[in-house]
């Protein structure tokens, strides 16, 4: 196998079956700075933007920023930012080289360069996929103002570490320079993600104003509260982590090396609130749905897709299934997911025109895609940050409506049981969570199922202030007891006998 790498020089000589950028990359100017240039972004937004660049919208190139690790930049910089997107369905693979990421920056190496890109007047939009935990929400949902990185960024505004610190400093400098603010488009799996980020950033700006003594016209808080657009969006595409076997297979197909190809499914969806005062690409030409209100789509996706995903991940791990398709082919898990959907669907808005049966039928097909090998351990990461919007929210509403969220609460119990299984029946650190230290400390106390559940709910702030909280903890504790006694089989049997 050749050692030649994918790059601007080699891309035109790829086999004809591989789709390559059909535009002159030298004539693209950057209009978007993206924070969190991981695999999901490269399979989703970067592909939609690539469509727009192909259609001649040349001023929407992407500058990709990693807030933490240099890995993506190290893999893609020698490739001029090019990478292969492998679109896989059971039995077929389509390869497409994406050219929309023009350059990449690694924030910890050079925060000044990231700020320079953000304040460049050509940057009209900042998009984010930084994962749930990087929004640094405290258990109650507000900004975790005592988080060391927030404390750092308030003390050192010129060398920020967090997305909040970068956005605040850049918006302030643009305000002072008289440059219109960029639009901030959140693309993470959070409910009302634009409004949530807007709220967190205004909280950050308030603390920053207080520290800098900025009041009146100099207040960043008022500027962000009144002048900056934060459209919400629902993003969807399943993106399993790339393996070495994928790299070898793709190199074989291309005839040259690609250090970091991205794997994905044929399905893609993006629903965006149409609020872009500084302009946007004509995404709607490529299947993006531009709407006034994203909330119903977001809730449907978070509660049906992601909620089921978390259930499949934890129950799958406890049942010995390494991938989503294998877990979903297990009749007991399949039946569980159907029942979970039945519980969650009535919590969705009825008047928004959502077709939940078509949606769940399509999800069942997507979860059955054997070519993806989407690992249950990948989805299991960061459960404490994911369950509130995927499971707890629907469980609370289900109770409010007088129904019993038996299946939803089993997902919470399965998460706790999967955490307890690490280092025992599951490998140590098989998945991780920002609350790992306190979760492990709770496990080490060998408490009863009820005591453990209460300690975990308190720690993660689940259903805080909700009248149904005790009931949710009771249901969860009952499931946890069964899981500890006899694994998923006992928990499923318990559900059936109620
Ligand atoms: C998954 C999501 O890892 C996870 O938690 O549930 O990444 C999921 O694959 C995407 O949201 C699909 O759009």
Coordinates of C-alpha atoms and ligand atoms in Angstrom, one line a residue:
X1 CA 0.0 0.0 0.0
X2 CA 1.2 3.4 -0.9
X3 CA 2.1 6.0 1.8
X4 CA 0.8 8.8 -0.3
X5 CA -1.8 10.9 1.6
X6 CA -5.1 12.4 0.6
X7 CA -4.5 16.1 -0.2
X8 CA -5.3 18.9 -2.7
X9 CA -2.6 17.3 -4.9
X10 CA -3.9 13.7 -4.8
X11 CA -7.6 14.2 -4.6
X12 CA -8.2 14.6 -8.3
X13 CA -6.6 11.2 -9.1
X14 CA -9.0 9.1 -6.8
X15 CA -11.0 6.3 -8.4
X16 CA -14.1 7.6 -10.3
X17 CA -16.5 6.1 -7.8
X18 CA -15.3 8.5 -5.1
X19 CA -17.1 11.9 -5.1
X20 CA -14.6 14.7 -4.7
X21 CA -15.0 18.5 -4.2
X22 CA -16.2 19.9 -7.6
X23 CA -15.2 23.5 -6.7
X24 CA -11.9 25.4 -6.5
X25 CA -10.9 25.2 -2.8
X26 CA -8.5 28.0 -3.4
X27 CA -11.4 30.4 -4.0
X28 CA -13.4 29.6 -0.8
X29 CA -13.3 32.2 1.9
X30 CA -14.2 31.4 5.5
X31 CA -17.6 32.5 6.8
X32 CA -18.1 30.0 9.6
X33 CA -15.9 29.2 12.6
X34 CA -16.9 25.8 14.1
X35 CA -16.0 24.9 17.6
X36 CA -15.6 21.1 18.2
X37 CA -14.4 19.8 14.8
X38 CA -15.1 16.1 15.8
X39 CA -16.5 13.2 13.7
X40 CA -20.1 14.3 14.1
X41 CA -19.5 17.8 12.7
X42 CA -17.5 16.3 9.8
X43 CA -20.3 13.9 8.9
X44 CA -23.1 16.4 9.3
X45 CA -22.7 20.2 9.0
X46 CA -19.4 20.0 7.0
X47 CA -21.2 17.8 4.4
X48 CA -24.1 20.2 4.1
X49 CA -21.7 23.1 3.7
X50 CA -19.8 21.1 1.1
X51 CA -23.1 20.9 -0.8
X52 CA -23.4 24.7 -0.6
X53 CA -19.8 25.3 -1.8
X54 CA -20.4 23.0 -4.7
X55 CA -23.5 25.1 -5.6
X56 CA -21.2 28.2 -5.7
X57 CA -21.7 29.8 -2.3
X58 CA -18.0 30.4 -2.0
X59 CA -17.9 32.6 1.2
X60 CA -19.1 29.9 3.7
X61 CA -15.9 27.9 4.1
X62 CA -15.3 26.5 7.6
X63 CA -12.4 27.2 10.0
X64 CA -12.5 24.1 12.4
X65 CA -11.4 24.7 16.0
X66 CA -10.6 21.9 18.5
X67 CA -11.1 23.2 22.0
X68 CA -9.0 20.4 23.6
X69 CA -7.1 17.9 21.5
X70 CA -4.8 18.4 18.5
X71 CA -5.7 15.0 17.1
X72 CA -8.0 16.1 14.3
X73 CA -5.7 18.9 13.2
X74 CA -2.7 16.5 13.3
X75 CA -4.6 14.0 11.1
X76 CA -6.1 16.5 8.7
X77 CA -3.6 19.4 8.3
X78 CA -1.2 17.2 6.2
X79 CA -4.3 16.5 4.0
X80 CA -5.2 20.2 3.5
X81 CA -8.3 19.5 5.6
X82 CA -9.7 16.9 3.3
X83 CA -11.2 13.7 4.6
X84 CA -13.4 10.9 3.4
X85 CA -16.9 10.5 4.5
X86 CA -17.9 6.8 4.2
X87 CA -21.7 6.5 4.0
X88 CA -22.5 3.0 5.0
X89 CA -25.7 0.9 4.9
X90 CA -25.9 -2.8 5.4
X91 CA -24.1 -4.1 2.2
X92 CA -23.1 -0.8 0.6
X93 CA -20.6 2.0 1.1
X94 CA -20.5 5.3 -0.7
X95 CA -17.3 7.4 -0.4
X96 CA -17.3 11.2 -0.6
X97 CA -14.3 13.5 0.0
X98 CA -15.4 16.6 1.9
X99 CA -13.6 19.9 1.2
X100 CA -15.4 22.5 3.3
X101 CA -12.9 22.7 6.2
X102 CA -10.3 25.1 4.9
X103 CA -8.1 25.3 8.0
X104 CA -7.9 24.1 11.6
X105 CA -6.9 25.6 14.9
X106 CA -6.2 24.0 18.3
X107 CA -7.3 26.3 21.0
X108 CA -4.9 25.3 23.8
X109 CA -1.9 25.8 21.4
X110 CA -2.9 29.2 20.3
X111 CA -6.0 30.8 21.8
X112 CA -5.1 34.1 20.2
X113 CA -5.4 32.6 16.7
X114 CA -8.9 31.3 17.6
X115 CA -9.9 34.8 18.8
X116 CA -8.5 36.3 15.6
X117 CA -10.7 34.0 13.5
X118 CA -13.7 34.8 15.6
X119 CA -13.3 38.6 15.3
X120 CA -12.6 38.5 11.6
X121 CA -15.5 40.4 10.0
X122 CA -15.8 37.6 7.4
X123 CA -16.9 35.3 10.2
X124 CA -20.7 35.7 10.2
X125 CA -21.5 32.5 12.0
X126 CA -20.1 30.4 14.9
X127 CA -21.4 26.9 15.1
X128 CA -20.8 24.4 17.9
X129 CA -20.6 20.6 18.5
X130 CA -18.7 20.5 21.8
X131 CA -20.8 17.7 23.5
X132 CA -23.3 18.2 26.3
X133 CA -20.7 18.3 29.1
X134 CA -18.7 21.2 27.6
X135 CA -21.6 23.6 28.2
X136 CA -20.6 23.4 31.9
X137 CA -24.1 23.4 33.3
X138 CA -24.5 23.0 37.0
X139 CA -26.9 20.3 38.3
X140 CA -29.8 22.8 38.3
X141 CA -29.2 23.7 34.7
X142 CA -27.5 27.1 35.2
X143 CA -23.8 27.9 34.5
X144 CA -21.4 26.0 36.7
X145 CA -19.7 29.2 37.8
X146 CA -17.3 27.5 40.1
X147 CA -16.0 25.1 37.4
X148 CA -12.2 25.6 37.3
X149 CA -12.3 26.4 33.5
X150 CA -15.0 29.1 34.0
X151 CA -13.0 30.5 36.9
X152 CA -9.9 30.5 34.7
X153 CA -11.7 32.2 31.8
X154 CA -13.1 35.0 34.0
X155 CA -9.6 35.6 35.4
X156 CA -7.9 35.3 32.0
X157 CA -10.2 36.6 29.3
X158 CA -7.4 36.9 26.7
X159 CA -6.5 33.2 26.8
X160 CA -9.8 31.4 27.3
X161 CA -10.3 27.6 27.5
X162 CA -14.1 27.3 27.2
X163 CA -16.5 28.0 24.4
X164 CA -18.1 30.6 26.8
X165 CA -14.7 32.4 27.2
X166 CA -14.0 32.4 23.5
X167 CA -17.5 33.6 22.5
X168 CA -17.6 36.3 25.2
X169 CA -14.2 37.8 24.4
X170 CA -14.8 37.7 20.6
X171 CA -18.3 39.2 20.9
X172 CA -16.9 42.0 23.1
X173 CA -14.1 42.8 20.8
X174 CA -16.5 42.9 17.8
X175 CA -18.8 45.1 19.8
X176 CA -15.9 47.6 20.5
X177 CA -14.7 47.5 16.9
X178 CA -18.3 48.1 15.6
X179 CA -18.3 44.8 13.8
X180 CA -21.7 43.2 13.7
X181 CA -21.9 40.1 16.0
X182 CA -21.8 36.7 14.5
X183 CA -24.8 34.4 14.8
X184 CA -24.2 31.5 17.2
X185 CA -25.7 28.2 16.0
X186 CA -25.6 25.4 18.6
X187 CA -25.6 21.9 17.1
X188 CA -25.5 19.8 20.2
X189 CA -28.1 17.4 21.5
X190 CA -29.5 19.8 24.2
X191 CA -33.1 20.9 24.5
X192 CA -33.8 24.4 23.2
X193 CA -30.0 24.3 22.4
X194 CA -29.8 27.9 21.1
X195 CA -31.8 29.4 24.0
X196 CA -29.8 27.3 26.4
X197 CA -26.5 28.5 25.1
X198 CA -27.8 32.1 25.0
X199 CA -28.8 31.8 28.7
X200 CA -25.4 30.3 29.8
X201 CA -23.5 32.9 27.8
X202 CA -25.4 35.8 29.3
X203 CA -24.8 34.3 32.8
X204 CA -21.1 34.2 31.9
X205 CA -21.2 37.7 30.5
X206 CA -22.8 39.0 33.7
X207 CA -19.9 37.5 35.8
X208 CA -17.4 39.0 33.3
X209 CA -19.0 42.4 33.4
X210 CA -18.9 42.4 37.2
X211 CA -15.2 41.4 37.2
X212 CA -14.3 44.1 34.6
X213 CA -16.6 46.8 36.0
X214 CA -18.4 47.0 32.7
X215 CA -21.7 48.7 32.9
X216 CA -24.1 50.6 30.6
X217 CA -23.0 50.6 27.0
X218 CA -19.9 48.6 27.9
X219 CA -21.9 45.8 29.3
X220 CA -21.4 42.5 27.4
X221 CA -24.4 41.1 29.1
X222 CA -26.8 43.5 27.5
X223 CA -25.1 43.2 24.2
X224 CA -25.4 39.4 24.1
X225 CA -28.9 39.5 25.6
X226 CA -30.2 42.0 23.0
X227 CA -28.0 41.9 19.9
X228 CA -26.8 38.3 19.3
X229 CA -28.9 35.7 17.6
X230 CA -28.8 32.1 18.9
X231 CA -31.0 30.0 16.7
X232 CA -31.8 26.5 18.0
X233 CA -31.3 23.5 15.8
X234 CA -32.0 19.8 15.8
X235 CA -29.1 17.7 14.3
X236 CA -29.2 14.1 13.4
X237 CA -26.8 11.6 11.9
X238 CA -25.4 8.5 13.5
X239 CA -21.6 8.6 13.5
X240 CA -19.7 5.6 15.0
X241 CA -16.1 6.2 16.0
X242 CA -13.6 5.4 13.2
X243 CA -11.6 2.2 13.8
X244 CA -8.2 1.1 12.4
X245 CA -10.1 -1.5 10.3
X246 CA -12.1 1.4 8.7
X247 CA -8.8 3.3 8.0
X248 CA -7.3 0.2 6.3
X249 CA -10.5 -0.5 4.2
X250 CA -10.8 3.2 3.1
X251 CA -7.1 3.3 2.1
X252 CA -7.7 0.2 0.0
X253 CA -10.7 1.9 -1.7
X254 CA -8.9 5.2 -2.3
X255 CA -5.5 3.8 -3.2
X256 CA -4.0 6.4 -0.8
X257 CA -4.0 7.0 2.9
X258 CA -6.6 9.0 4.8
X259 CA -5.6 9.4 8.5
X260 CA -9.1 10.0 9.7
X261 CA -12.0 9.0 7.5
X262 CA -15.4 9.4 9.1
X263 CA -18.1 6.7 9.1
X264 CA -21.8 7.5 8.9
X265 CA -25.2 6.3 7.7
X266 CA -27.2 7.5 4.7
X267 CA -29.8 9.3 6.8
X268 CA -29.2 12.9 7.7
X269 CA -31.4 15.6 9.2
X270 CA -31.0 19.2 10.2
X271 CA -33.9 21.4 11.4
X272 CA -32.9 25.0 12.1
X273 CA -34.7 28.0 13.5
X274 CA -34.5 30.6 10.7
X275 CA -32.9 33.5 12.6
X276 CA -29.7 34.6 10.9
X277 CA -29.4 38.4 10.9
X278 CA -25.9 38.1 9.4
X279 CA -26.9 35.8 6.6
X280 CA -26.5 32.0 6.1
X281 CA -25.9 29.5 3.3
X282 CA -29.0 28.4 1.4
X283 CA -29.1 25.1 3.3
X284 CA -32.7 24.5 2.5
X285 CA -31.6 23.6 -1.1
X286 CA -29.9 20.5 0.4
X287 CA -32.6 19.1 2.5
X288 CA -32.3 21.3 5.7
X289 CA -35.6 22.3 7.1
X290 CA -35.7 25.9 8.1
X291 CA -38.5 26.6 10.6
X292 CA -39.8 29.1 13.2
X293 CA -39.9 26.7 16.1
X294 CA -37.5 23.7 16.4
X295 CA -38.7 22.6 19.8
X296 CA -41.1 19.8 18.6
X297 CA -38.4 18.3 16.3
X298 CA -35.8 18.6 19.1
X299 CA -38.0 16.9 21.7
X300 CA -38.9 14.1 19.3
X301 CA -35.3 13.4 18.4
X302 CA -33.9 13.6 21.9
X303 CA -36.7 11.5 23.5
X304 CA -37.2 8.9 20.8
X305 CA -33.8 8.5 19.1
X306 CA -31.4 9.5 21.8
X307 CA -33.6 8.2 24.7
X308 CA -33.8 4.8 22.9
X309 CA -30.0 5.0 22.2
X310 CA -29.2 5.4 25.9
X311 CA -31.6 2.5 26.8
X312 CA -30.0 0.3 24.1
X313 CA -26.5 1.3 25.3
X314 CA -26.9 0.5 29.0
X315 CA -29.2 -2.5 28.7
X316 CA -27.0 -3.7 25.8
X317 CA -23.8 -3.4 27.8
X318 CA -25.4 -5.3 30.7
X319 CA -26.6 -8.0 28.3
X320 CA -23.2 -8.4 26.6
X321 CA -23.9 -6.6 23.3
X322 CA -21.1 -4.5 22.0
X323 CA -23.0 -2.7 19.2
X324 CA -26.4 -1.1 18.7
X325 CA -27.5 -3.4 15.9
X326 CA -26.7 -6.5 17.9
X327 CA -28.5 -5.2 21.0
X328 CA -31.5 -4.1 18.9
X329 CA -31.7 -7.6 17.4
X330 CA -32.1 -9.0 20.9
X331 CA -35.9 -9.6 21.2
X332 CA -36.1 -8.5 24.8
X333 CA -34.3 -5.2 24.1
X334 CA -36.3 -4.6 20.9
X335 CA -39.6 -5.1 22.9
X336 CA -38.3 -2.8 25.6
X337 CA -37.5 -0.1 23.1
X338 CA -41.0 -0.3 21.5
X339 CA -42.5 0.1 25.0
X340 CA -40.1 3.0 25.8
X341 CA -41.4 4.8 22.6
X342 CA -45.0 4.1 23.7
X343 CA -44.2 5.8 27.0
X344 CA -42.4 8.8 25.5
X345 CA -44.6 9.6 22.5
X346 CA -47.5 11.0 24.5
X347 CA -45.1 13.5 26.1
X348 CA -44.5 15.1 22.6
X349 CA -46.6 18.1 21.4
X350 CA -49.7 16.8 19.6
X351 CA -50.3 19.8 17.4
X352 CA -46.9 20.1 15.8
X353 CA -47.7 17.7 12.9
X354 CA -45.1 15.1 14.0
X355 CA -45.5 11.7 12.5
X356 CA -44.1 9.6 15.3
X357 CA -45.0 6.2 13.7
X358 CA -43.1 7.0 10.6
X359 CA -40.3 8.3 12.7
X360 CA -39.9 5.3 15.0
X361 CA -40.2 2.9 12.0
X362 CA -37.3 4.7 10.4
X363 CA -35.4 4.6 13.7
X364 CA -35.8 0.9 13.9
X365 CA -34.3 0.6 10.4
X366 CA -31.4 2.9 11.3
X367 CA -30.7 1.0 14.6
X368 CA -30.6 -2.2 12.5
X369 CA -27.8 -1.0 10.2
X370 CA -25.2 -3.7 10.6
X371 CA -22.6 -1.9 8.6
X372 CA -22.2 0.9 11.3
X373 CA -21.1 -1.3 14.2
X374 CA -22.0 1.6 16.5
X375 CA -20.6 0.7 19.8
X376 CA -22.8 0.7 22.9
X377 CA -19.9 1.9 25.0
X378 CA -19.6 5.0 22.8
X379 CA -23.2 6.0 23.5
X380 CA -22.8 5.1 27.2
X381 CA -20.3 8.0 27.7
X382 CA -21.5 11.0 29.7
X383 CA -24.8 9.5 30.9
X384 CA -25.2 12.1 33.7
X385 CA -25.2 14.9 31.0
X386 CA -27.5 13.1 28.5
X387 CA -30.2 11.5 30.6
X388 CA -31.9 14.7 31.7
X389 CA -33.1 15.6 28.2
X390 CA -33.4 12.1 26.8
X391 CA -35.1 10.3 29.7
X392 CA -35.8 12.4 32.8
X393 CA -37.8 15.1 31.0
X394 CA -40.2 12.6 29.4
X395 CA -40.4 10.6 32.7
X396 CA -41.5 13.7 34.6
X397 CA -44.1 14.6 32.0
X398 CA -45.3 11.0 31.8
X399 CA -46.0 11.1 35.6
X400 CA -47.6 14.5 35.4
X401 CA -50.0 13.1 32.8
X402 CA -50.9 10.3 35.3
X403 CA -49.0 7.5 33.5
X404 CA -46.2 5.4 35.0
X405 CA -42.8 5.8 33.3
X406 CA -41.7 2.2 34.0
X407 CA -39.5 1.8 31.0
X408 CA -38.0 5.3 31.1
X409 CA -36.9 4.7 34.7
X410 CA -35.3 1.4 33.8
X411 CA -32.9 3.4 31.6
X412 CA -31.8 5.4 34.6
X413 CA -31.4 2.2 36.6
X414 CA -29.5 0.6 33.8
X415 CA -27.1 3.5 33.6
X416 CA -26.4 3.2 37.4
X417 CA -26.0 -0.5 37.1
X418 CA -23.6 -0.1 34.1
X419 CA -21.5 2.3 36.1
X420 CA -21.4 -0.2 38.9
X421 CA -20.4 -3.0 36.5
X422 CA -17.3 -1.2 35.4
X423 CA -14.2 -2.9 36.7
X424 CA -16.3 -6.0 37.4
X425 CA -18.3 -7.5 34.5
X426 CA -17.4 -4.6 32.2
X427 CA -13.9 -3.3 31.6
X428 CA -12.7 -0.5 33.9
X429 CA -13.3 2.9 32.1
X430 CA -15.3 1.1 29.4
X431 CA -17.2 4.4 29.2
X432 CA -16.6 7.7 31.1
X433 CA -18.6 10.5 32.7
X434 CA -17.6 13.9 34.1
X435 CA -19.2 12.7 37.4
X436 CA -17.2 9.5 37.5
X437 CA -15.3 10.3 40.7
X438 CA -18.5 10.9 42.8
X439 CA -20.4 8.1 41.1
X440 CA -17.6 5.6 41.9
X441 CA -17.5 6.9 45.5
X442 CA -21.3 6.2 45.8
X443 CA -20.7 2.7 44.4
X444 CA -17.9 2.1 46.9
X445 CA -20.3 2.7 49.8
X446 CA -22.2 -0.4 48.8
X447 CA -25.6 1.2 49.6
X448 CA -29.0 -0.3 49.0
X449 CA -30.7 0.3 45.6
X450 CA -32.9 2.9 47.2
X451 CA -30.0 4.8 48.9
X452 CA -27.9 4.6 45.7
X453 CA -30.7 6.0 43.6
X454 CA -31.2 8.9 45.9
X455 CA -27.5 9.7 46.1
X456 CA -27.3 9.6 42.3
X457 CA -30.4 11.7 41.7
X458 CA -29.0 14.3 44.3
X459 CA -25.6 14.3 42.6
X460 CA -26.9 14.7 39.1
X461 CA -29.7 17.1 40.1
X462 CA -32.3 14.8 38.4
X463 CA -35.9 16.1 38.6
X464 CA -34.9 18.7 41.2
X465 CA -38.0 20.5 42.4
X466 CA -40.4 18.2 40.6
X467 CA -43.3 16.8 42.5
X468 CA -42.9 13.4 41.0
X469 CA -39.2 13.1 42.0
X470 CA -39.9 10.6 44.9
X471 CA -42.0 8.4 42.6
X472 CA -39.3 8.4 39.9
X473 CA -36.7 7.4 42.5
X474 CA -38.9 4.6 43.7
X475 CA -39.4 3.2 40.2
X476 CA -35.7 3.6 39.5
X477 CA -34.6 1.9 42.7
X478 CA -37.0 -1.0 42.1
X479 CA -35.4 -1.6 38.7
X480 CA -31.9 -1.2 40.1
X481 CA -32.6 -3.9 42.7
X482 CA -33.7 -6.3 40.0
X483 CA -30.7 -5.5 37.8
X484 CA -28.4 -6.1 40.7
X485 CA -30.1 -9.4 41.5
X486 CA -30.5 -10.9 38.0
X487 CA -29.4 -8.5 35.3
X488 CA -31.6 -7.2 32.4
X489 CA -33.5 -10.5 32.3
X490 CA -34.7 -10.0 35.9
X491 CA -35.6 -6.3 35.1
X492 CA -37.5 -7.3 32.0
X493 CA -39.4 -10.0 33.9
X494 CA -40.2 -7.4 36.6
X495 CA -41.7 -5.1 34.0
X496 CA -43.8 -7.9 32.5
X497 CA -45.1 -9.0 35.9
X498 CA -46.3 -5.5 37.0
Ligands
LIG1 C1 -25.8 9.1 20.5 C2 -25.8 10.2 19.6 O1 -23.6 8.9 21.4 C3 -24.8 9.2 21.7 O2 -25.2 9.6 22.8 O3 -27.1 8.9 21.1 O4 -24.5 10.7 19.3 C4 -26.6 9.9 18.3 O5 -26.0 8.9 17.5 C5 -26.8 11.2 17.5 O6 -27.4 12.2 18.2 C6 -27.6 10.9 16.2 O7 -28.0 12.0 15.6

